[in-house]
CSV table of C-alpha atoms in Angstrom, one decimal:
chain,number,residue,atom,x,y,z
A,21,MET,CA,-12.6,19.8,-2.2
A,22,ALA,CA,-11.2,16.4,-2.2
A,23,GLN,CA,-8.4,15.7,1.1
A,24,GLU,CA,-4.7,16.3,0.4
A,25,LEU,CA,-4.0,12.3,1.4
A,26,HIS,CA,-0.8,11.8,3.4
A,27,TRP,CA,1.8,8.7,1.9
A,28,ARG,CA,3.8,7.3,4.2
A,29,LYS,CA,5.9,4.6,3.6
A,30,SER,CA,7.5,0.9,4.8
A,31,THR,CA,10.6,1.1,7.2
A,32,PHE,CA,11.7,-1.8,6.2
A,33,SER,CA,11.8,0.6,2.6
A,34,GLY,CA,15.1,1.9,4.2
A,35,GLU,CA,16.8,4.4,2.3
A,36,ASN,CA,14.8,3.0,-0.9
A,37,THR,CA,13.3,6.0,-2.5
A,38,ASP,CA,11.4,3.3,-4.8
A,39,CYS,CA,8.9,1.8,-2.8
A,40,VAL,CA,5.3,1.0,-2.1
A,41,GLU,CA,3.5,3.8,-0.1
A,42,ILE,CA,-0.1,3.6,1.9
A,43,ALA,CA,-2.6,6.7,2.9
A,44,SER,CA,-6.3,6.4,3.9
A,45,ASP,CA,-8.6,8.7,3.2
A,46,GLY,CA,-10.7,6.9,6.5
A,47,GLU,CA,-13.0,3.9,5.2
A,48,LEU,CA,-10.4,3.9,1.9
A,49,VAL,CA,-6.8,3.2,1.2
A,50,HIS,CA,-4.4,3.8,-1.4
A,51,ILE,CA,-1.8,2.3,-2.3
A,52,ARG,CA,1.3,3.3,-4.9
A,53,GLU,CA,4.3,3.1,-6.0
A,54,SER,CA,6.6,6.0,-5.1
A,55,ASP,CA,8.5,6.3,-8.7
A,56,ASP,CA,5.0,6.8,-10.3
A,57,PRO,CA,2.6,7.6,-8.1
A,58,ASN,CA,0.0,8.9,-10.5
A,59,VAL,CA,-1.3,5.4,-10.7
A,60,ILE,CA,-3.3,4.2,-7.4
A,61,ILE,CA,-4.9,1.5,-6.1
A,62,THR,CA,-7.9,2.2,-4.3
A,63,THR,CA,-9.4,-0.5,-1.9
A,64,THR,CA,-11.4,-0.7,1.2
A,65,ARG,CA,-9.6,-1.5,5.1
A,66,ALA,CA,-11.4,-5.3,5.3
A,67,LYS,CA,-10.2,-6.2,1.9
A,68,LEU,CA,-6.6,-4.5,2.8
A,69,THR,CA,-6.3,-6.7,6.0
A,70,ALA,CA,-8.0,-9.5,4.6
A,71,TRP,CA,-5.4,-9.1,1.9
A,72,ILE,CA,-3.0,-8.6,4.3
A,73,GLN,CA,-3.5,-11.5,6.7
A,74,GLY,CA,-3.5,-14.0,3.9
A,75,ALA,CA,0.4,-12.5,3.0
A,76,LYS,CA,1.3,-13.0,7.0
A,77,ALA,CA,-0.4,-17.2,6.5
A,78,GLY,CA,2.4,-17.2,3.0
A,79,GLU,CA,-1.0,-17.2,0.1
A,80,PHE,CA,1.7,-14.6,-1.8
A,81,ASP,CA,4.6,-16.2,-0.8
A,82,TYR,CA,5.3,-18.4,-4.1
A,83,LEU,CA,5.4,-15.1,-5.9
A,84,THR,CA,8.0,-14.3,-4.0
A,85,ASP,CA,10.4,-17.0,-4.6
């Protein structure tokens, strides 16, 4: 039987109910949008860590400008 995931959202989302949520079941990390919870992206902790480091370094800032 599949493990029940505990989904969390950023505290920066505030009262916004439409947000990105994240859950983990060990080495795998699952990401979804709360308004479309059946679509889930799954990656490893290592790959997510690399992406977060890139985001912190500004590599993706052009997407939000």
